[in-house]
PDB file of C-alpha atoms in Angstrom:
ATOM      1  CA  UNK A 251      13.470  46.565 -47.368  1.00 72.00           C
ATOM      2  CA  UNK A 252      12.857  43.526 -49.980  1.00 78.00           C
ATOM      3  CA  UNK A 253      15.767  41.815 -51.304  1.00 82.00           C
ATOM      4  CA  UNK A 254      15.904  43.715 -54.116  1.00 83.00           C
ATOM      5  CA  UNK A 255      15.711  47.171 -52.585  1.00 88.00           C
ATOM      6  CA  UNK A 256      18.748  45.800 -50.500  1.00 90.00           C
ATOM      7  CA  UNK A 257      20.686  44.563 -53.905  1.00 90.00           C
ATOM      8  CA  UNK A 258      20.119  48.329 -55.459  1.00 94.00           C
ATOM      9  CA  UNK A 259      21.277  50.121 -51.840  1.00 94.00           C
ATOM     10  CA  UNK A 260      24.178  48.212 -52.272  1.00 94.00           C
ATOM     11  CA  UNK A 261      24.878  48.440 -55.854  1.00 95.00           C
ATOM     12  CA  UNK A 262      24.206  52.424 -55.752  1.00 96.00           C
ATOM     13  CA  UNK A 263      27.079  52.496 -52.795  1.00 96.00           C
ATOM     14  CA  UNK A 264      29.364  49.761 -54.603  1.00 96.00           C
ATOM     15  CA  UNK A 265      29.397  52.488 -58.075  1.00 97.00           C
ATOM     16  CA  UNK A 266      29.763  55.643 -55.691  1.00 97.00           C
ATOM     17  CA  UNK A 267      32.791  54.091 -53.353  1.00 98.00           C
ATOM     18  CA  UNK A 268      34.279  52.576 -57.011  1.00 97.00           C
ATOM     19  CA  UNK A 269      34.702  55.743 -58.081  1.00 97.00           C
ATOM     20  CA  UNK A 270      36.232  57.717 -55.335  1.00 98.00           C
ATOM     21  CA  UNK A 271      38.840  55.160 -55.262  1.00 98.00           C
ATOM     22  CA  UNK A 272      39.665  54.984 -59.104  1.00 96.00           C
ATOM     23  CA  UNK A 273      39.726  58.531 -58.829  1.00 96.00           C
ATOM     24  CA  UNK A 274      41.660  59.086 -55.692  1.00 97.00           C
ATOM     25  CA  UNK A 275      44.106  56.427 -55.681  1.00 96.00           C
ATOM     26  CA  UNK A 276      46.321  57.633 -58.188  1.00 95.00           C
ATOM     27  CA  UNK A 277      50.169  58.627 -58.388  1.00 93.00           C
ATOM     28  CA  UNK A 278      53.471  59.236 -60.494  1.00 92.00           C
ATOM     29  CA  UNK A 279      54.466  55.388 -60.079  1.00 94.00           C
ATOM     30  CA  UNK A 280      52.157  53.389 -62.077  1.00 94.00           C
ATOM     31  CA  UNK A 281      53.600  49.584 -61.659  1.00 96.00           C
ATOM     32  CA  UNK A 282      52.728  50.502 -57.584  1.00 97.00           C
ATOM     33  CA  UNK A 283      49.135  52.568 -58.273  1.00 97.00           C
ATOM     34  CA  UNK A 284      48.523  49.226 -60.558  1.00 97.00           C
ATOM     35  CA  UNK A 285      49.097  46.617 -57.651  1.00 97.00           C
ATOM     36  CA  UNK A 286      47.446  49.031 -55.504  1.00 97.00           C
ATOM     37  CA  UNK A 287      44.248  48.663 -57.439  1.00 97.00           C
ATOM     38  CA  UNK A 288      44.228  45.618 -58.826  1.00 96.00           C
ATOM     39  CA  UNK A 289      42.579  43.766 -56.149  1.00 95.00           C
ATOM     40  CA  UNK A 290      39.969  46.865 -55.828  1.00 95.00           C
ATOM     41  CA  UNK A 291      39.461  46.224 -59.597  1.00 95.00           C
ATOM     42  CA  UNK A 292      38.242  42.753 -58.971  1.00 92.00           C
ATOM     43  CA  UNK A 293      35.332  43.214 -57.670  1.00 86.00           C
ATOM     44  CA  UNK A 294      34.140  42.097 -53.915  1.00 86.00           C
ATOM     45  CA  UNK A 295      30.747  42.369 -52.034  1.00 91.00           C
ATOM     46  CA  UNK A 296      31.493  45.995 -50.386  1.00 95.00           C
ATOM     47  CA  UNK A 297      29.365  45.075 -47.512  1.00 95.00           C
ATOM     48  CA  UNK A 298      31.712  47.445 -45.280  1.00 97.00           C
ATOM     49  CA  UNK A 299      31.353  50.338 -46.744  1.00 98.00           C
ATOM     50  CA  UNK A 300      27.313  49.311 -47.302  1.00 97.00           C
ATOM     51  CA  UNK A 301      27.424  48.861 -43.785  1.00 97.00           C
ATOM     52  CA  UNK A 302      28.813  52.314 -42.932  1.00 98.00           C
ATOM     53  CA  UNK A 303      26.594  54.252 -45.315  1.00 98.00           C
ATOM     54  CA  UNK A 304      23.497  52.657 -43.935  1.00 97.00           C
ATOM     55  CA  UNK A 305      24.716  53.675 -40.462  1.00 98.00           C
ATOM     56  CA  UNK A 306      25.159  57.408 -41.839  1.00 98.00           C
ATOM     57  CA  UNK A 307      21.218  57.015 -43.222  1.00 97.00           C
ATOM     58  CA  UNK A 308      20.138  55.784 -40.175  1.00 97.00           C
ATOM     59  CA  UNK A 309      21.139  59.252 -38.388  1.00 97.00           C
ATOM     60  CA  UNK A 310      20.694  61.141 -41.083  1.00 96.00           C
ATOM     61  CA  UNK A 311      23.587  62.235 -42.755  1.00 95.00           C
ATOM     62  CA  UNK A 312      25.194  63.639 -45.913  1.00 96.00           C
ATOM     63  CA  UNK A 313      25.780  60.706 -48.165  1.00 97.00           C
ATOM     64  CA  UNK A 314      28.828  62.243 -49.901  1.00 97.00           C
ATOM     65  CA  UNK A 315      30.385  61.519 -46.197  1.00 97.00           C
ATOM     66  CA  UNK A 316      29.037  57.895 -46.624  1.00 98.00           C
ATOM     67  CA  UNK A 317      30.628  57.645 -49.435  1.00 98.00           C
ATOM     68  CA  UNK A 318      34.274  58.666 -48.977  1.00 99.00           C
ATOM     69  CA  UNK A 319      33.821  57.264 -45.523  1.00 98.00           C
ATOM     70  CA  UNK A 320      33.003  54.170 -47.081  1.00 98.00           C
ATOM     71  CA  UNK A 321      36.025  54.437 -49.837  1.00 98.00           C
ATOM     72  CA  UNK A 322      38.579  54.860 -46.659  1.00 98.00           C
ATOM     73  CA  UNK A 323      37.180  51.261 -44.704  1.00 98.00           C
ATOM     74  CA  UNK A 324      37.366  49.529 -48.206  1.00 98.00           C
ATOM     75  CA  UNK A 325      40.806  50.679 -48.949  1.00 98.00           C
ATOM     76  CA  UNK A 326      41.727  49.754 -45.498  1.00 98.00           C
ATOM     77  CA  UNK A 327      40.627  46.324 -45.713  1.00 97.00           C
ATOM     78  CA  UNK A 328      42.010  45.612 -49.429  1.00 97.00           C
ATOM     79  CA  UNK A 329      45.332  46.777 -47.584  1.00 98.00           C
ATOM     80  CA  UNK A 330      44.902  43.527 -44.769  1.00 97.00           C
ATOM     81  CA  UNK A 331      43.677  41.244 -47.627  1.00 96.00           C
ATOM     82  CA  UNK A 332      46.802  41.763 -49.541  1.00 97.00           C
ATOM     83  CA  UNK A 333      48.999  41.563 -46.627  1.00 96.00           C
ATOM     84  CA  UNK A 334      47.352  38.700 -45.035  1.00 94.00           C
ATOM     85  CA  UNK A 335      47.711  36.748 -48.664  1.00 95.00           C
ATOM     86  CA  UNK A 336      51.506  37.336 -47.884  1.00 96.00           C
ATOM     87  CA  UNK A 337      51.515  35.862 -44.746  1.00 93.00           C
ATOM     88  CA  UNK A 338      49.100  33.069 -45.611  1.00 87.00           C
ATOM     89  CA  UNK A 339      51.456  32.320 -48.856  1.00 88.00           C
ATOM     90  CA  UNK A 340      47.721  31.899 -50.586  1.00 88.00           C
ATOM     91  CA  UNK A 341      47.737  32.098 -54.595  1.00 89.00           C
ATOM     92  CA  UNK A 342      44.092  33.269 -55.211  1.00 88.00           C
ATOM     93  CA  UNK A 343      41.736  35.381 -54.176  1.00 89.00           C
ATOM     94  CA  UNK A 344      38.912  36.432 -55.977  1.00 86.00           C
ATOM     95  CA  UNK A 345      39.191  34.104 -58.457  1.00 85.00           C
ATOM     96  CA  UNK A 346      42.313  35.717 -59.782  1.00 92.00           C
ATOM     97  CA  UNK A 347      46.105  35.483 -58.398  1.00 94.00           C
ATOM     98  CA  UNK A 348      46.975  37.374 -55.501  1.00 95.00           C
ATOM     99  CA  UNK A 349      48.494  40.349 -55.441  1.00 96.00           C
ATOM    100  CA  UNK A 350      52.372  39.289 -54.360  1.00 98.00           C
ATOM    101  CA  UNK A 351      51.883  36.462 -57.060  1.00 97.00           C
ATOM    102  CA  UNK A 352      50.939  38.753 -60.002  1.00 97.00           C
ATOM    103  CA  UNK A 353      53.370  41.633 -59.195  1.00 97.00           C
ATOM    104  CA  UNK A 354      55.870  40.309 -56.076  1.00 97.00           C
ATOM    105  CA  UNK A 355      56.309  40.501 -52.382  1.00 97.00           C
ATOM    106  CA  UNK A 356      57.822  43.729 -52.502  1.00 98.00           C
ATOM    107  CA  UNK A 357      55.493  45.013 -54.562  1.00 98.00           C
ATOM    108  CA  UNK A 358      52.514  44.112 -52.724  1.00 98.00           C
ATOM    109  CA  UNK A 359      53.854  44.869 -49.439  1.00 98.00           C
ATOM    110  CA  UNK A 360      54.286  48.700 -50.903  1.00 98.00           C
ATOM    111  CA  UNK A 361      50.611  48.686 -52.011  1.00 98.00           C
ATOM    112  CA  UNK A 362      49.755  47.860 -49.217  1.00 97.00           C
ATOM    113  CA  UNK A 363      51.552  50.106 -47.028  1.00 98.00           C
ATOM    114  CA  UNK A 364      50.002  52.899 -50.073  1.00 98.00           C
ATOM    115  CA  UNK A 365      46.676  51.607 -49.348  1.00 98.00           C
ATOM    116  CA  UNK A 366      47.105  52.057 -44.953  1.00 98.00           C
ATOM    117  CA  UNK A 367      48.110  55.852 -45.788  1.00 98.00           C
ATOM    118  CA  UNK A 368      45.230  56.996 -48.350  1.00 98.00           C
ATOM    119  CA  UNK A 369      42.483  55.013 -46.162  1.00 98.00           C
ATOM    120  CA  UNK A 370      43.375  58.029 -43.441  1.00 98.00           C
ATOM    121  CA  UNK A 371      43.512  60.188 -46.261  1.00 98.00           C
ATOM    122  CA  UNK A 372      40.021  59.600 -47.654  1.00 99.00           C
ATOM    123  CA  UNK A 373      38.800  59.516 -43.932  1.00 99.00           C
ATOM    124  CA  UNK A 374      40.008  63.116 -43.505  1.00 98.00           C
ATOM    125  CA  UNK A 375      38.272  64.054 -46.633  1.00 98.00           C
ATOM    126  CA  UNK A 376      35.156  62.284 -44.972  1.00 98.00           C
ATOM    127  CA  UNK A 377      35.666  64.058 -41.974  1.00 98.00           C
ATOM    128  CA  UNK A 378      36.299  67.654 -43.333  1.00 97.00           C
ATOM    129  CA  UNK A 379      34.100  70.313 -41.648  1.00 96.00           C
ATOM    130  CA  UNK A 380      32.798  68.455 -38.628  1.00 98.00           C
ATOM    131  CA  UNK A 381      33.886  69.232 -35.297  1.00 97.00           C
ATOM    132  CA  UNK A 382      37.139  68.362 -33.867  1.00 97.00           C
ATOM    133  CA  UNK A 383      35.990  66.700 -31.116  1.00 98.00           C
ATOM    134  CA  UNK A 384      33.734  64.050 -33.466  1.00 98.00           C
ATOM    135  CA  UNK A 385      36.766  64.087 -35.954  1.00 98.00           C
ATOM    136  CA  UNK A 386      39.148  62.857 -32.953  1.00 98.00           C
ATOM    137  CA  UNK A 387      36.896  59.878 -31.847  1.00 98.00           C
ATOM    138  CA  UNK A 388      36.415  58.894 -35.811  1.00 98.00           C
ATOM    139  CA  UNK A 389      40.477  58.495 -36.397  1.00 98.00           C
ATOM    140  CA  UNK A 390      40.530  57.048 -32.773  1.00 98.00           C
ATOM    141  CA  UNK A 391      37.617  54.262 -34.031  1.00 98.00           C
ATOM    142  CA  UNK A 392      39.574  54.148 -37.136  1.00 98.00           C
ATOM    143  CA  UNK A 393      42.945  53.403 -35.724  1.00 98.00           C
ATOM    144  CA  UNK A 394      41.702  51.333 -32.806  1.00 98.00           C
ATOM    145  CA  UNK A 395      40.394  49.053 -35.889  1.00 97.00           C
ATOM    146  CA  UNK A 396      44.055  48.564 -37.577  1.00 98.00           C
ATOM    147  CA  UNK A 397      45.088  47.757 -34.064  1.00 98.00           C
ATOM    148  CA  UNK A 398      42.321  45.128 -33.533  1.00 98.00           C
ATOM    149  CA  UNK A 399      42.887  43.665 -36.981  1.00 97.00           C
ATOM    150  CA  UNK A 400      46.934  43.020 -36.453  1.00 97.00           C
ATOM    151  CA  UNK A 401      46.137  41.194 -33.140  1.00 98.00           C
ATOM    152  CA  UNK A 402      43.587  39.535 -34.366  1.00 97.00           C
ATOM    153  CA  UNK A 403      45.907  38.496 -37.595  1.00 95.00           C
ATOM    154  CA  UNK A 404      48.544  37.222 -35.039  1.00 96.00           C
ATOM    155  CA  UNK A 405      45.915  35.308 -33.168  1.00 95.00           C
ATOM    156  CA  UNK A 406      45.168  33.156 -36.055  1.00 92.00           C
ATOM    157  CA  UNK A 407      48.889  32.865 -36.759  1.00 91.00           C
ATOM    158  CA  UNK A 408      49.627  31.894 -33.663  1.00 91.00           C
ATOM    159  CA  UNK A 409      46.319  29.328 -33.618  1.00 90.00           C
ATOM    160  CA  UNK A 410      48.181  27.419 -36.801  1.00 84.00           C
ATOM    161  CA  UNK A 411      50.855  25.778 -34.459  1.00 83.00           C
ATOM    162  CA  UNK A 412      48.383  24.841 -31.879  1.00 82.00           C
ATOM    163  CA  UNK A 413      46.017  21.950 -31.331  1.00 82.00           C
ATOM    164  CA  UNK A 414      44.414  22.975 -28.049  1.00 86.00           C
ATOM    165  CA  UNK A 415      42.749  26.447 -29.635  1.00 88.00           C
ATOM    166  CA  UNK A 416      39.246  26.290 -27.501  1.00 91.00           C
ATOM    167  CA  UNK A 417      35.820  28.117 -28.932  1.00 92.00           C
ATOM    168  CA  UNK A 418      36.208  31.089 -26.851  1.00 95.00           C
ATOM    169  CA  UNK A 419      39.599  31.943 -28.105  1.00 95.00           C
ATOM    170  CA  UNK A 420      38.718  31.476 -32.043  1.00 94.00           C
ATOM    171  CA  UNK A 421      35.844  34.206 -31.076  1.00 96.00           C
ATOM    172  CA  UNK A 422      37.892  36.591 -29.548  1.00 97.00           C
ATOM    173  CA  UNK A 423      40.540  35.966 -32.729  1.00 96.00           C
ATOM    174  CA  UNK A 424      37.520  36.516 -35.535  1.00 96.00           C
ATOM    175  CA  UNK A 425      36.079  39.184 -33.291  1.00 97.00           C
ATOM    176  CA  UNK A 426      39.470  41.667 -33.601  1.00 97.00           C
ATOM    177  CA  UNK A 427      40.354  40.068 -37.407  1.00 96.00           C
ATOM    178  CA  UNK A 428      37.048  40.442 -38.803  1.00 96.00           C
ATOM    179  CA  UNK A 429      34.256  41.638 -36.462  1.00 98.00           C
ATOM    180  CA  UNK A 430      35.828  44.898 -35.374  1.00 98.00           C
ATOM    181  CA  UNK A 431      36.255  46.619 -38.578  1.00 98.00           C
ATOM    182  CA  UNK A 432      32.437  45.538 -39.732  1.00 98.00           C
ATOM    183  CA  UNK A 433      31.711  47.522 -35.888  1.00 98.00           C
ATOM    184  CA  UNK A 434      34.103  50.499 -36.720  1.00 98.00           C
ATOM    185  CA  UNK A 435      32.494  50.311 -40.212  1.00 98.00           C
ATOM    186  CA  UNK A 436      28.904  50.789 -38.374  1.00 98.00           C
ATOM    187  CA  UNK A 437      30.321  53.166 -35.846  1.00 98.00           C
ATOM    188  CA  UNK A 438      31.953  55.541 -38.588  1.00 99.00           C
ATOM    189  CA  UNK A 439      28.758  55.872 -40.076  1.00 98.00           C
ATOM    190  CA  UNK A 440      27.219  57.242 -37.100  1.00 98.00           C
ATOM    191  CA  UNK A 441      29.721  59.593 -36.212  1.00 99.00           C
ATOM    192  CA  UNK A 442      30.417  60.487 -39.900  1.00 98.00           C
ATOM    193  CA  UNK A 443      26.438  61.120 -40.119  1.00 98.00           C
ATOM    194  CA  UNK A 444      26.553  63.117 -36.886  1.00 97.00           C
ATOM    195  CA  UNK A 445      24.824  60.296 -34.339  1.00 97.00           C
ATOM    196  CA  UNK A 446      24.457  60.829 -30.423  1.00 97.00           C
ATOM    197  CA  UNK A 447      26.710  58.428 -28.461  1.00 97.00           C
ATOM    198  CA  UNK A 448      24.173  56.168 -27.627  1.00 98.00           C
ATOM    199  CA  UNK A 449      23.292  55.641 -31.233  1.00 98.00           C
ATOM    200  CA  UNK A 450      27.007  55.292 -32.331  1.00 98.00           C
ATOM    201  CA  UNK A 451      27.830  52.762 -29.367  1.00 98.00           C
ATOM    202  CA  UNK A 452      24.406  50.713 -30.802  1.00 98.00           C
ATOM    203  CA  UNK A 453      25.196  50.810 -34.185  1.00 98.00           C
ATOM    204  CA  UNK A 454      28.962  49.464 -33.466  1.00 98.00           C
ATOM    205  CA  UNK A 455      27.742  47.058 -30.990  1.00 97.00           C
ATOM    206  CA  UNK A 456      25.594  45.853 -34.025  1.00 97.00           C
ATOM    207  CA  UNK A 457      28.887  45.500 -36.222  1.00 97.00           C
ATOM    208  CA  UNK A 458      30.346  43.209 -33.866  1.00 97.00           C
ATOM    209  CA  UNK A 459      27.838  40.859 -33.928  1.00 96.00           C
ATOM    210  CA  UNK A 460      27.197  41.020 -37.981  1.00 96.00           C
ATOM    211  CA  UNK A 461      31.017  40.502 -38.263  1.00 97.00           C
ATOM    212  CA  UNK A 462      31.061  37.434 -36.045  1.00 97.00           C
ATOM    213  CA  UNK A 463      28.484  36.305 -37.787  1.00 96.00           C
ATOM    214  CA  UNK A 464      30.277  36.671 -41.314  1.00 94.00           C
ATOM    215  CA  UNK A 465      33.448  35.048 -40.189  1.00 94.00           C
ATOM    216  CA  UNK A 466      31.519  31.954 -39.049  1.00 94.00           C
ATOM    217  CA  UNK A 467      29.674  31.682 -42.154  1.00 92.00           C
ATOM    218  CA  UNK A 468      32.851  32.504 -44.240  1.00 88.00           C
ATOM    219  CA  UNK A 469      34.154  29.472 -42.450  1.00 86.00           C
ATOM    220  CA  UNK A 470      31.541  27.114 -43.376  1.00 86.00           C
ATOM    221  CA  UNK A 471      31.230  28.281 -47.070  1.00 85.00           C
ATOM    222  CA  UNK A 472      35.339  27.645 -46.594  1.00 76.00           C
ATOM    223  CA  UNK A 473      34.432  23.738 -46.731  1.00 75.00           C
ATOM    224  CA  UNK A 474      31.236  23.550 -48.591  1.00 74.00           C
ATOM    225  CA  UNK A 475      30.982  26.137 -51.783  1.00 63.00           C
ATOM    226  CA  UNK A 476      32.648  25.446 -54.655  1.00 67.00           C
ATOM    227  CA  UNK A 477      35.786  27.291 -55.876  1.00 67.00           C
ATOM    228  CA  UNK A 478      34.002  29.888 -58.145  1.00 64.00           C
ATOM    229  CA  UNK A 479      32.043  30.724 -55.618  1.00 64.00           C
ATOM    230  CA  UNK A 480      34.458  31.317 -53.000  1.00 60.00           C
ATOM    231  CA  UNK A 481      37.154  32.897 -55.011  1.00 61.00           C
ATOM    232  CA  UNK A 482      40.156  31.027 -54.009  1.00 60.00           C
ATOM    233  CA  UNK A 483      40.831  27.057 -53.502  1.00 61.00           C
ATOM    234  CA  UNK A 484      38.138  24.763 -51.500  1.00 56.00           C
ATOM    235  CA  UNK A 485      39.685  23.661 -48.113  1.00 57.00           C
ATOM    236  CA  UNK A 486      42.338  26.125 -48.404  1.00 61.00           C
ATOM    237  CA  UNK A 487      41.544  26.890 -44.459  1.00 61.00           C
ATOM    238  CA  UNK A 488      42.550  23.353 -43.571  1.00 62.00           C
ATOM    239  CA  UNK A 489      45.769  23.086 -45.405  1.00 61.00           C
ATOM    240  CA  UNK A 490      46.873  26.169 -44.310  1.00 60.00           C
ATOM    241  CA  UNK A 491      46.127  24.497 -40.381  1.00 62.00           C
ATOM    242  CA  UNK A 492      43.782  27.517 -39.538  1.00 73.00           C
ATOM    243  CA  UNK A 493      41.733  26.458 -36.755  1.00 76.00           C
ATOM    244  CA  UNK A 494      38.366  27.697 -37.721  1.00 85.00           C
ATOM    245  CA  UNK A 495      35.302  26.910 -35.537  1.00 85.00           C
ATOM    246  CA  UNK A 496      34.182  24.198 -37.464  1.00 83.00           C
ATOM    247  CA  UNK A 497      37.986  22.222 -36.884  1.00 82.00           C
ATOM    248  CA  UNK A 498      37.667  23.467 -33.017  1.00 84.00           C
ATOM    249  CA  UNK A 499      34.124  21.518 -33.041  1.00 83.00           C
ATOM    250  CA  UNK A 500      35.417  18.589 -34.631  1.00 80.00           C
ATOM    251  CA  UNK A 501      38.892  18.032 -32.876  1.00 78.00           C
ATOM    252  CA  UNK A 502      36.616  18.115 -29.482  1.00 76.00           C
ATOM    253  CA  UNK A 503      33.198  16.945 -30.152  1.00 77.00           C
ATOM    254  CA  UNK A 504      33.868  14.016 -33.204  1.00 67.00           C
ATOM    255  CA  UNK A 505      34.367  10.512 -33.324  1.00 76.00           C
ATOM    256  CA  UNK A 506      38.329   9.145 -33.153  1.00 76.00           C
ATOM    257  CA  UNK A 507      38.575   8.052 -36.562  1.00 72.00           C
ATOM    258  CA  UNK A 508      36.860  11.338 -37.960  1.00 69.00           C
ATOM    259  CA  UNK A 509      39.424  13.321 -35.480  1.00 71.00           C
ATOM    260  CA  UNK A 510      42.254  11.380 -37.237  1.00 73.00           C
ATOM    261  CA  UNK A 511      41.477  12.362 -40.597  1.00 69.00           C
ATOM    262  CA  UNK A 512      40.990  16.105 -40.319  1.00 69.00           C
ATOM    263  CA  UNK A 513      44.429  15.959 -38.163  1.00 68.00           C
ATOM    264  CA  UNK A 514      46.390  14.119 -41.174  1.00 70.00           C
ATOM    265  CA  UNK A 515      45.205  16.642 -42.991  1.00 64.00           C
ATOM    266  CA  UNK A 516      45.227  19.990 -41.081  1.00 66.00           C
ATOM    267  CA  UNK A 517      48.044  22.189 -41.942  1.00 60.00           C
ATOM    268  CA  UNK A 518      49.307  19.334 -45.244  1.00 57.00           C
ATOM    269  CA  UNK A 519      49.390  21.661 -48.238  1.00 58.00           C
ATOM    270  CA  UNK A 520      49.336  19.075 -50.539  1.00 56.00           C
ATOM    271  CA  UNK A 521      46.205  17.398 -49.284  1.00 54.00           C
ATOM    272  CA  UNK A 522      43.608  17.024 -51.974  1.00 51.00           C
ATOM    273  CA  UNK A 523      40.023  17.517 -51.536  1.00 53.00           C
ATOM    274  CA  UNK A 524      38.856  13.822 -51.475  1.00 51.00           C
ATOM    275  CA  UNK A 525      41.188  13.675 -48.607  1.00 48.00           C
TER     276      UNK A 525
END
């Protein structure tokens, strides 16, 4: 595939997933259906549900599945985002303010919570006509990913009041935050499509290691892209103390002085950027 064959996959899955979820996340209280959507609305990359529609093609099934499939991991991870903006107190995202900014802690936690319950519910549309046996081990993949994400959430929580966080914990932390859904994104497709074991087990293996990958270049683009780029505030990762792999490298690989001057600044939410 060139680039631009990949651009137009993408795209043509970005419109389809769009519109299952303006059209299925709807409901008689609009302020809550609003907040629900509005970080949907602002766009994003979709790669997860690009991911799980390729797996689908790759065995050969019905894209409609893809699609819905793909609607249900999206929805699930706008649900972390806005959750984890909660817990990270962070303003922006996108480019535009978060969702507990622009409608209220209360407000956004409900979304979220909406968003957790219609990512099953699009899954069991997904799902509907396959065999029960296939249909247990997608909401088992499915769950098993929420489950991943909240440890992984209170892994990098936890990492914030730390200073000895090594490299092979900050792995295992981005591999349950953000690897596993990219692999139960991968898997899904398979099953979804129909796949042998052997081809879902390879094509979630292959998650893992394209979310790991992500995360550590999400990281780096953390320090170096500019902020309409990124979508929310440049070095917002070090004044929130998060302990990426790039502060792991430097609190145990760099110079004294250069140690000193990420640690004055590591976790200081009013540090400016020349700092």
């Amino acid at each position: 595939m060139s680039n631009l064959e990949i651009d137009n996959y993408i795209k043509e899955v970005t419109e389809n997933v769009n519109r299952i979820m303006e059209e299925e996340i709807n409901g008689y209280t609009k302020e809550l259906y609003e907040a629900s959507k509005y970080l949907i609305r602002t766009g994003g990359k979709r790669l997860r549900p690009s991911v799980l529609v390729s797996s689908l093609d790759i065995v050969g099934g019905e894209r409609l599945r893809g699609y819905y499939g793909g609607a249900a991991v999206e929805v699930l991870h706008t649900f972390t985002l806005i959750h984890d903006d909660i817990m990270d107190q962070d303003t922006f995202r996108r480019g535009v303010p978060t969702v507990h900014v622009k409608y209220g802690i209360p407000m956004a936690i409900l979304a979220g919570d909406l968003l957790h319950a219609e990512a099953f519910r699009l899954l069991n549309i997904a799902s509907k006509g396959l065999e029960s046996e296939r249909v247990h081990k997608i909401f088992d993949m499915f769950s098993s990913a929420i489950i991943m994400i909240s440890e992984g959430q209170a892994m990098d929580m936890s990492f914030e009041n730390r200073w000895d966080v090594t490299e092979k914990e900050y792995l295992e932390m981005i591999k349950r935050k953000t690897a596993y859904l990219f692999a139960a994104s991968s898997g899904l497709g398979a099953l979804l499509g129909g796949g042998k074991d052997k081809e879902v087990n390879s094509l979630f293996n292959y998650g893992i290691n394209m979310g790991i990958s992500f995360q550590i270049i999400d990281d780096i683009l953390g320090l170096t892209a500019n902020e309409k780029e990124l979508g929310k505030p440049v070095f917002s990762d070090i004044r929130e103390g998060k302990k990426t792999i790039l502060v792991i490298k430097t609190l145990s690989e760099a110079p004294e002085d250069e140690r000193k001057i990420v640690l004055q600044n590591l976790g200081n939410k009013n540090s400016s950027r020349e700092e």
